[in-house]
Amino acid sequence: MNTTFQQESTAAAAETNTSRGIALLTFAFILSQFYRSCLAVIAPELQHDFGLSPAGFGALSSCFFLAFAVAQIPVGIAFDRYGVGRPTAVLLGVGAVSAIGFVVAPNAGMAMLVQMGLGLACAPVFMGLLHYASEQLSERQYMRVGSRSNALGMIGALCATAPLGWASQHVGWRPAMALAAVCMVVACYGVWRFVRDDGHEQARQAPMSAMLVESGKLLGYWPLWTLIPLCVAMSAGTGFRNAWSGPYLADVFGLQAGTRGMALMLLSLAGFLTAFALPVLVRRSSLKAAIGIWGCLATAGGIALTIWPDAGVASGVGMMALLSTIGMLHPLVMAQGRALIPAPARGRGLGLLNTFVFLGSALTSWGFGLIANVGHLRDWPVAHTYSAIFLSAVVVVALSLVPYYFSPISAPAPRR
């Protein structure tokens, strides 16, 4: 009787610790979504204060995502060896320092440096949340928690819209970002204090050089290459939302910071609703069908923007919201990838997929800046410049859906 009570107490404590860990990692993910999205709302102010050209702003916004992408495989190795808690807490500490540095940045060079620090800090958060949940929960619970946390993460994106736009217009962007820096410090402490887990013993015993080689070998695993182009393409929509949606609304429609924030809040609300709609679509069809259908819908939004970039604020925001919701496929693509990767290499495998997600974000943000700069130098009409940007996004997404059509839903059976 006493033994049964002790077992039940131990199980209840483990469940409480898991729930607390998921809650704290979700809070950190909310912050990550804020920092991914915040530059779009305050872009004109940053360009003015730091003296940035369109290409310079593209470089600034890409710094975050480039650092984010580069960190994914090392972070995946750390998760396999040491668990999620300790590596995530260390990088969130880097983020706390960088968040404060961004508030006081005197020039563009400093701003770019601390954006890299913020990218490193946010790099482990969502992958860590998925990895932690996959180790602690059943597959059904994992899918539910992943979708719910992805939806809750949009709170951060919402805070980076109307509230940030209002604060930027009335008190300046630096005081507003100071509050986000305080939240980063809180997240760092919470994860360090409460997210306690261990990696895989097999991974801890393996030499670091061997793990790096094995990570490289994952690039030769063909099923992942049916997902990798889509990982890159997801950034075509989210990259525009996170960096260039604000300049688009300011340049084409002349919206001020507060109004831009309200418009971008609608984009985040669309993402929030999509995060809840996608699991329903998965249940009524299948994981692969849901990803393919939503990818086609997002492509349709991009095509409409390419043809009618200046038709009106309402249509522009609506179609931009549809295009940007392709980023909400992230947890579904990771869930499909998870089924293809052996458990001891899951951290590295998810890290590899995430590398391409955020490498795509860095490249598209930078590439959109180059297109905007060409349009500026050649005196293109502003609407034509953004039409070219939308066209490039459409091409990337459409091409990614071709290999995805051939993607397996589970690991292929080994050859005999």
PDB file of C-alpha atoms in Angstrom, residues 154-329:
ATOM      1  CA  MET A 154       1.641  33.789 -31.263  1.00  0.00           C
ATOM      2  CA  ILE A 155       0.998  35.869 -28.132  1.00  0.00           C
ATOM      3  CA  GLY A 156       4.572  37.043 -28.548  1.00  0.00           C
ATOM      4  CA  ALA A 157       3.946  37.893 -32.184  1.00  0.00           C
ATOM      5  CA  LEU A 158       0.787  39.766 -31.136  1.00  0.00           C
ATOM      6  CA  CYS A 159       2.757  41.788 -28.572  1.00  0.00           C
ATOM      7  CA  ALA A 160       5.159  42.694 -31.376  1.00  0.00           C
ATOM      8  CA  THR A 161       2.306  44.286 -33.368  1.00  0.00           C
ATOM      9  CA  ALA A 162      -0.217  46.821 -32.014  1.00  0.00           C
ATOM     10  CA  PRO A 163       1.226  47.083 -28.461  1.00  0.00           C
ATOM     11  CA  LEU A 164       4.771  47.607 -29.746  1.00  0.00           C
ATOM     12  CA  GLY A 165       3.567  49.968 -32.474  1.00  0.00           C
ATOM     13  CA  TRP A 166       1.610  52.034 -29.932  1.00  0.00           C
ATOM     14  CA  ALA A 167       4.528  52.140 -27.493  1.00  0.00           C
ATOM     15  CA  SER A 168       6.990  53.014 -30.247  1.00  0.00           C
ATOM     16  CA  GLN A 169       4.805  55.885 -31.427  1.00  0.00           C
ATOM     17  CA  HIS A 170       4.189  57.324 -27.931  1.00  0.00           C
ATOM     18  CA  VAL A 171       7.282  56.554 -25.814  1.00  0.00           C
ATOM     19  CA  GLY A 172       9.847  55.310 -28.338  1.00  0.00           C
ATOM     20  CA  TRP A 173      11.006  51.853 -29.326  1.00  0.00           C
ATOM     21  CA  ARG A 174      13.834  51.658 -26.767  1.00  0.00           C
ATOM     22  CA  PRO A 175      11.618  51.765 -23.605  1.00  0.00           C
ATOM     23  CA  ALA A 176       9.287  49.215 -25.205  1.00  0.00           C
ATOM     24  CA  MET A 177      12.170  46.848 -25.926  1.00  0.00           C
ATOM     25  CA  ALA A 178      13.451  47.333 -22.356  1.00  0.00           C
ATOM     26  CA  LEU A 179      10.330  45.566 -21.043  1.00  0.00           C
ATOM     27  CA  ALA A 180      11.031  42.638 -23.381  1.00  0.00           C
ATOM     28  CA  ALA A 181      14.596  42.511 -22.016  1.00  0.00           C
ATOM     29  CA  VAL A 182      13.215  42.128 -18.461  1.00  0.00           C
ATOM     30  CA  CYS A 183      11.058  39.219 -19.643  1.00  0.00           C
ATOM     31  CA  MET A 184      14.128  37.588 -21.197  1.00  0.00           C
ATOM     32  CA  VAL A 185      15.892  37.712 -17.816  1.00  0.00           C
ATOM     33  CA  VAL A 186      12.847  36.091 -16.160  1.00  0.00           C
ATOM     34  CA  ALA A 187      12.732  33.329 -18.801  1.00  0.00           C
ATOM     35  CA  CYS A 188      16.437  32.599 -18.335  1.00  0.00           C
ATOM     36  CA  TYR A 189      16.019  32.204 -14.573  1.00  0.00           C
ATOM     37  CA  GLY A 190      12.882  30.068 -14.906  1.00  0.00           C
ATOM     38  CA  VAL A 191      14.413  27.597 -17.352  1.00  0.00           C
ATOM     39  CA  TRP A 192      17.654  27.372 -15.333  1.00  0.00           C
ATOM     40  CA  ARG A 193      15.729  26.784 -12.127  1.00  0.00           C
ATOM     41  CA  PHE A 194      12.948  24.437 -13.198  1.00  0.00           C
ATOM     42  CA  VAL A 195      13.683  22.637 -16.501  1.00  0.00           C
ATOM     43  CA  ARG A 196      15.637  19.610 -15.328  1.00  0.00           C
ATOM     44  CA  ASP A 197      16.256  16.737 -17.713  1.00  0.00           C
ATOM     45  CA  ASP A 198      19.060  14.542 -19.023  1.00  0.00           C
ATOM     46  CA  GLY A 199      20.120  13.583 -22.505  1.00  0.00           C
ATOM     47  CA  HIS A 200      20.567  10.087 -23.893  1.00  0.00           C
ATOM     48  CA  GLU A 201      23.284   7.961 -22.290  1.00  0.00           C
ATOM     49  CA  GLN A 202      24.305   6.675 -25.719  1.00  0.00           C
ATOM     50  CA  ALA A 203      24.796  10.260 -26.917  1.00  0.00           C
ATOM     51  CA  ARG A 204      26.767  11.234 -23.789  1.00  0.00           C
ATOM     52  CA  GLN A 205      29.170   8.351 -24.320  1.00  0.00           C
ATOM     53  CA  ALA A 206      29.772   9.170 -27.978  1.00  0.00           C
ATOM     54  CA  PRO A 207      32.783  11.423 -28.769  1.00  0.00           C
ATOM     55  CA  MET A 208      31.835  14.921 -29.899  1.00  0.00           C
ATOM     56  CA  SER A 209      33.638  14.401 -33.212  1.00  0.00           C
ATOM     57  CA  ALA A 210      31.586  11.267 -33.859  1.00  0.00           C
ATOM     58  CA  MET A 211      28.362  13.133 -33.123  1.00  0.00           C
ATOM     59  CA  LEU A 212      29.324  15.867 -35.573  1.00  0.00           C
ATOM     60  CA  VAL A 213      30.066  13.253 -38.222  1.00  0.00           C
ATOM     61  CA  GLU A 214      26.749  11.528 -37.538  1.00  0.00           C
ATOM     62  CA  SER A 215      24.985  14.886 -37.797  1.00  0.00           C
ATOM     63  CA  GLY A 216      26.611  15.373 -41.193  1.00  0.00           C
ATOM     64  CA  LYS A 217      25.480  11.909 -42.239  1.00  0.00           C
ATOM     65  CA  LEU A 218      21.881  12.936 -41.642  1.00  0.00           C
ATOM     66  CA  LEU A 219      22.291  15.130 -44.726  1.00  0.00           C
ATOM     67  CA  GLY A 220      22.580  11.928 -46.726  1.00  0.00           C
ATOM     68  CA  TYR A 221      19.285  10.582 -45.422  1.00  0.00           C
ATOM     69  CA  TRP A 222      17.031  11.101 -48.431  1.00  0.00           C
ATOM     70  CA  PRO A 223      13.632  11.271 -46.644  1.00  0.00           C
ATOM     71  CA  LEU A 224      14.746  14.453 -44.874  1.00  0.00           C
ATOM     72  CA  TRP A 225      15.408  16.081 -48.251  1.00  0.00           C
ATOM     73  CA  THR A 226      11.725  15.819 -49.079  1.00  0.00           C
ATOM     74  CA  LEU A 227      11.102  18.061 -46.036  1.00  0.00           C
ATOM     75  CA  ILE A 228      14.113  20.398 -46.203  1.00  0.00           C
ATOM     76  CA  PRO A 229      12.880  22.519 -49.175  1.00  0.00           C
ATOM     77  CA  LEU A 230       9.599  23.089 -47.323  1.00  0.00           C
ATOM     78  CA  CYS A 231      11.553  24.039 -44.192  1.00  0.00           C
ATOM     79  CA  VAL A 232      13.253  26.746 -46.251  1.00  0.00           C
ATOM     80  CA  ALA A 233      10.004  27.787 -47.948  1.00  0.00           C
ATOM     81  CA  MET A 234       8.145  28.326 -44.668  1.00  0.00           C
ATOM     82  CA  SER A 235      10.450  31.296 -44.125  1.00  0.00           C
ATOM     83  CA  ALA A 236       9.309  32.942 -47.363  1.00  0.00           C
ATOM     84  CA  GLY A 237       6.032  33.834 -45.666  1.00  0.00           C
ATOM     85  CA  THR A 238       7.222  34.291 -42.104  1.00  0.00           C
ATOM     86  CA  GLY A 239      10.379  36.123 -43.196  1.00  0.00           C
ATOM     87  CA  PHE A 240       8.283  38.734 -44.957  1.00  0.00           C
ATOM     88  CA  ARG A 241       5.919  39.068 -41.991  1.00  0.00           C
ATOM     89  CA  ASN A 242       8.740  39.287 -39.449  1.00  0.00           C
ATOM     90  CA  ALA A 243      10.830  41.886 -41.275  1.00  0.00           C
ATOM     91  CA  TRP A 244       9.212  43.393 -44.376  1.00  0.00           C
ATOM     92  CA  SER A 245       5.493  43.581 -43.633  1.00  0.00           C
ATOM     93  CA  GLY A 246       6.008  46.852 -41.742  1.00  0.00           C
ATOM     94  CA  PRO A 247       8.005  48.537 -44.531  1.00  0.00           C
ATOM     95  CA  TYR A 248       5.435  47.269 -47.062  1.00  0.00           C
ATOM     96  CA  LEU A 249       2.556  48.890 -45.179  1.00  0.00           C
ATOM     97  CA  ALA A 250       4.554  52.092 -44.639  1.00  0.00           C
ATOM     98  CA  ASP A 251       5.912  52.412 -48.196  1.00  0.00           C
ATOM     99  CA  VAL A 252       2.854  51.323 -50.197  1.00  0.00           C
ATOM    100  CA  PHE A 253       0.023  52.601 -47.970  1.00  0.00           C
ATOM    101  CA  GLY A 254       1.760  55.235 -45.799  1.00  0.00           C
ATOM    102  CA  LEU A 255       0.703  53.733 -42.454  1.00  0.00           C
ATOM    103  CA  GLN A 256       2.210  55.111 -39.227  1.00  0.00           C
ATOM    104  CA  ALA A 257       3.674  52.910 -36.477  1.00  0.00           C
ATOM    105  CA  GLY A 258       0.468  52.595 -34.445  1.00  0.00           C
ATOM    106  CA  THR A 259      -1.653  51.734 -37.484  1.00  0.00           C
ATOM    107  CA  ARG A 260       0.989  49.340 -38.788  1.00  0.00           C
ATOM    108  CA  GLY A 261       0.897  47.599 -35.447  1.00  0.00           C
ATOM    109  CA  MET A 262      -2.874  47.174 -35.660  1.00  0.00           C
ATOM    110  CA  ALA A 263      -2.600  45.761 -39.191  1.00  0.00           C
ATOM    111  CA  LEU A 264       0.176  43.369 -38.209  1.00  0.00           C
ATOM    112  CA  MET A 265      -1.848  42.255 -35.208  1.00  0.00           C
ATOM    113  CA  LEU A 266      -4.332  40.837 -37.707  1.00  0.00           C
ATOM    114  CA  LEU A 267      -1.493  38.814 -39.261  1.00  0.00           C
ATOM    115  CA  SER A 268      -0.627  37.390 -35.872  1.00  0.00           C
ATOM    116  CA  LEU A 269      -4.277  36.642 -35.131  1.00  0.00           C
ATOM    117  CA  ALA A 270      -4.451  34.765 -38.427  1.00  0.00           C
ATOM    118  CA  GLY A 271      -1.458  32.709 -37.322  1.00  0.00           C
ATOM    119  CA  PHE A 272      -3.051  32.109 -33.925  1.00  0.00           C
ATOM    120  CA  LEU A 273      -6.259  30.816 -35.503  1.00  0.00           C
ATOM    121  CA  THR A 274      -4.322  28.732 -38.024  1.00  0.00           C
ATOM    122  CA  ALA A 275      -2.439  27.017 -35.202  1.00  0.00           C
ATOM    123  CA  PHE A 276      -5.775  25.764 -33.856  1.00  0.00           C
ATOM    124  CA  ALA A 277      -7.245  24.982 -37.281  1.00  0.00           C
ATOM    125  CA  LEU A 278      -4.357  22.810 -38.489  1.00  0.00           C
ATOM    126  CA  PRO A 279      -4.757  20.002 -35.901  1.00  0.00           C
ATOM    127  CA  VAL A 280      -8.442  19.795 -36.868  1.00  0.00           C
ATOM    128  CA  LEU A 281      -7.437  19.506 -40.530  1.00  0.00           C
ATOM    129  CA  VAL A 282      -4.928  16.784 -39.615  1.00  0.00           C
ATOM    130  CA  ARG A 283      -7.610  14.782 -37.788  1.00  0.00           C
ATOM    131  CA  ARG A 284     -10.020  15.063 -40.710  1.00  0.00           C
ATOM    132  CA  SER A 285      -7.478  14.201 -43.384  1.00  0.00           C
ATOM    133  CA  SER A 286      -3.859  13.315 -42.553  1.00  0.00           C
ATOM    134  CA  LEU A 287      -0.665  15.057 -41.479  1.00  0.00           C
ATOM    135  CA  LYS A 288       0.773  15.094 -44.989  1.00  0.00           C
ATOM    136  CA  ALA A 289      -2.475  16.206 -46.644  1.00  0.00           C
ATOM    137  CA  ALA A 290      -2.916  19.053 -44.143  1.00  0.00           C
ATOM    138  CA  ILE A 291       0.606  20.341 -44.843  1.00  0.00           C
ATOM    139  CA  GLY A 292       0.124  20.112 -48.611  1.00  0.00           C
ATOM    140  CA  ILE A 293      -3.300  21.788 -48.599  1.00  0.00           C
ATOM    141  CA  TRP A 294      -2.171  24.670 -46.423  1.00  0.00           C
ATOM    142  CA  GLY A 295       0.986  25.148 -48.478  1.00  0.00           C
ATOM    143  CA  CYS A 296      -1.169  25.578 -51.586  1.00  0.00           C
ATOM    144  CA  LEU A 297      -3.436  28.091 -49.800  1.00  0.00           C
ATOM    145  CA  ALA A 298      -0.418  30.156 -48.726  1.00  0.00           C
ATOM    146  CA  THR A 299       0.886  30.093 -52.297  1.00  0.00           C
ATOM    147  CA  ALA A 300      -2.456  31.452 -53.505  1.00  0.00           C
ATOM    148  CA  GLY A 301      -2.106  34.390 -51.101  1.00  0.00           C
ATOM    149  CA  GLY A 302       1.357  35.140 -52.464  1.00  0.00           C
ATOM    150  CA  ILE A 303       0.127  35.010 -56.060  1.00  0.00           C
ATOM    151  CA  ALA A 304      -2.643  37.518 -55.278  1.00  0.00           C
ATOM    152  CA  LEU A 305      -0.112  39.886 -53.689  1.00  0.00           C
ATOM    153  CA  THR A 306       2.187  39.556 -56.694  1.00  0.00           C
ATOM    154  CA  ILE A 307      -0.590  40.574 -59.084  1.00  0.00           C
ATOM    155  CA  TRP A 308      -2.259  43.227 -56.888  1.00  0.00           C
ATOM    156  CA  PRO A 309       0.337  44.524 -54.377  1.00  0.00           C
ATOM    157  CA  ASP A 310      -1.381  47.917 -53.953  1.00  0.00           C
ATOM    158  CA  ALA A 311      -5.068  47.005 -54.342  1.00  0.00           C
ATOM    159  CA  GLY A 312      -5.844  48.210 -50.824  1.00  0.00           C
ATOM    160  CA  VAL A 313      -4.867  47.878 -47.181  1.00  0.00           C
ATOM    161  CA  ALA A 314      -7.583  45.314 -46.417  1.00  0.00           C
ATOM    162  CA  SER A 315      -6.712  42.998 -49.308  1.00  0.00           C
ATOM    163  CA  GLY A 316      -2.979  43.476 -48.748  1.00  0.00           C
ATOM    164  CA  VAL A 317      -3.210  42.558 -45.072  1.00  0.00           C
ATOM    165  CA  GLY A 318      -5.574  39.642 -45.799  1.00  0.00           C
ATOM    166  CA  MET A 319      -3.400  38.061 -48.471  1.00  0.00           C
ATOM    167  CA  MET A 320      -0.234  38.760 -46.479  1.00  0.00           C
ATOM    168  CA  ALA A 321      -1.837  36.970 -43.528  1.00  0.00           C
ATOM    169  CA  LEU A 322      -2.623  33.967 -45.740  1.00  0.00           C
ATOM    170  CA  LEU A 323       0.937  33.845 -47.075  1.00  0.00           C
ATOM    171  CA  SER A 324       2.464  34.174 -43.609  1.00  0.00           C
ATOM    172  CA  THR A 325       0.419  31.303 -42.141  1.00  0.00           C
ATOM    173  CA  ILE A 326       2.678  28.859 -43.960  1.00  0.00           C
ATOM    174  CA  GLY A 327       4.998  29.331 -40.979  1.00  0.00           C
ATOM    175  CA  MET A 328       2.402  27.683 -38.743  1.00  0.00           C
ATOM    176  CA  LEU A 329       3.189  24.395 -40.503  1.00  0.00           C
TER     177      LEU A 329
END
